[in-house]
């Protein structure tokens, strides 16, 4: 009679999981439900950011950029920097940080990239 073999150690047991991973999944589900509720109540195309993302990315200069993009459509990063009287390199890095968290996107306008808001609304997830 063949002896029962233990599965290799590299195969994870589906009944075992890391609590931290479960918290992340629960957190993402909560954020998705919050976004869906906003959509149902008249706020479509809403990006819901984690509080930590917002704390790391949003500061006065970047909020100035977002406020400007809400009202204006600059032709390029250089034009945006000139219109706001900020250094182009600083604005470029700010826009990269905002693009990384999906707040802005770029529209190709020939050789230039024109920054645009990607969503109608951006909110930070509830604290509790």
XYZ file of C-alpha atoms in Angstrom:
128
model
C 0.000 0.000 0.000
C 1.541 3.386 -1.033
C 2.408 5.744 1.725
C 0.701 9.198 1.805
C 3.125 11.928 0.782
C 3.155 15.419 2.239
C 2.759 18.177 -0.365
C 5.958 20.067 -1.129
C 6.669 22.948 1.249
C 6.496 25.437 -1.638
C 2.761 24.850 -2.173
C 0.838 27.226 0.116
C -1.973 25.869 2.208
C -5.168 27.652 1.101
C -6.393 27.610 4.696
C -3.416 29.631 5.867
C -2.974 33.302 5.048
C -1.212 36.333 6.345
C -3.456 38.625 8.390
C -1.804 41.672 6.810
C -2.808 40.467 3.309
C -6.376 39.916 4.485
C -6.450 43.470 5.876
C -5.262 44.838 2.531
C -7.947 42.919 0.628
C -10.599 44.097 3.077
C -9.293 47.646 2.743
C -9.493 47.509 -1.067
C -13.014 46.094 -0.909
C -14.068 48.908 1.421
C -12.549 51.528 -0.893
C -14.328 49.953 -3.902
C -17.655 49.982 -2.037
C -17.117 53.634 -1.113
C -16.429 54.471 -4.764
C -19.542 52.604 -5.885
C -21.677 54.456 -3.332
C -20.345 57.783 -4.586
C -21.185 56.775 -8.165
C -24.736 55.795 -7.151
C -25.214 59.182 -5.497
C -24.213 61.366 -8.414
C -20.410 61.356 -8.331
C -19.373 59.209 -11.288
C -15.748 58.847 -12.283
C -14.483 59.305 -8.745
C -11.000 58.177 -7.788
C -10.807 57.131 -4.130
C -7.310 57.424 -2.712
C -5.922 55.817 0.400
C -5.305 58.357 3.134
C -1.592 57.529 3.112
C -1.373 58.284 -0.620
C -3.017 61.648 -0.142
C -0.739 62.571 2.762
C 2.349 61.680 0.722
C 1.335 63.403 -2.510
C -0.902 66.384 -1.879
C 0.665 69.614 -0.712
C 0.017 73.262 -1.540
C 1.927 73.436 -4.840
C 0.348 70.248 -6.181
C -3.074 71.432 -5.077
C -2.389 74.681 -6.979
C -1.612 72.592 -10.053
C -4.812 70.573 -9.679
C -6.907 73.705 -9.160
C -5.389 75.202 -12.294
C -6.010 72.045 -14.341
C -9.623 72.029 -13.188
C -10.171 75.375 -14.949
C -7.516 75.503 -17.681
C -6.002 73.229 -20.337
C -2.335 74.155 -20.722
C -0.653 73.067 -23.946
C 2.342 71.490 -22.209
C 4.151 70.970 -18.918
C 6.347 73.951 -19.771
C 3.266 76.143 -20.398
C 1.733 75.036 -17.099
C 4.938 75.873 -15.224
C 5.112 79.299 -16.857
C 1.448 80.045 -16.183
C 1.839 79.152 -12.499
C 5.299 80.744 -12.222
C 6.923 77.514 -10.971
C 10.128 75.867 -12.120
C 9.456 73.437 -15.000
C 11.477 70.635 -13.376
C 9.541 70.933 -10.125
C 6.199 70.942 -11.976
C 7.295 67.948 -14.035
C 8.138 65.960 -10.876
C 4.854 67.020 -9.266
C 2.917 65.862 -12.316
C 4.778 62.534 -12.312
C 3.757 61.966 -8.691
C 0.136 62.834 -9.518
C 0.169 60.563 -12.590
C 1.600 57.717 -10.522
C -1.499 57.694 -8.300
C -3.811 58.093 -11.322
C -4.922 61.686 -10.648
C -3.689 63.154 -13.936
C -2.871 61.873 -17.394
C -1.119 63.333 -20.414
C -2.628 64.232 -23.750
C -0.182 64.081 -26.649
C -0.156 67.367 -28.531
C 2.547 66.768 -31.090
C 5.924 66.948 -29.374
C 4.501 68.197 -26.071
C 2.576 66.391 -23.362
C -0.383 68.325 -22.015
C -1.368 67.439 -18.425
C -5.071 66.823 -17.815
C -7.135 65.751 -14.845
C -8.030 62.101 -15.280
C -11.143 61.983 -13.103
C -14.079 64.234 -12.392
C -13.595 63.808 -8.648
C -10.799 62.718 -6.331
C -11.586 61.917 -2.721
C -9.645 60.508 0.187
C -11.084 57.435 1.834
C -12.820 57.920 5.159
C -10.667 57.802 8.261
C -13.026 55.447 10.083
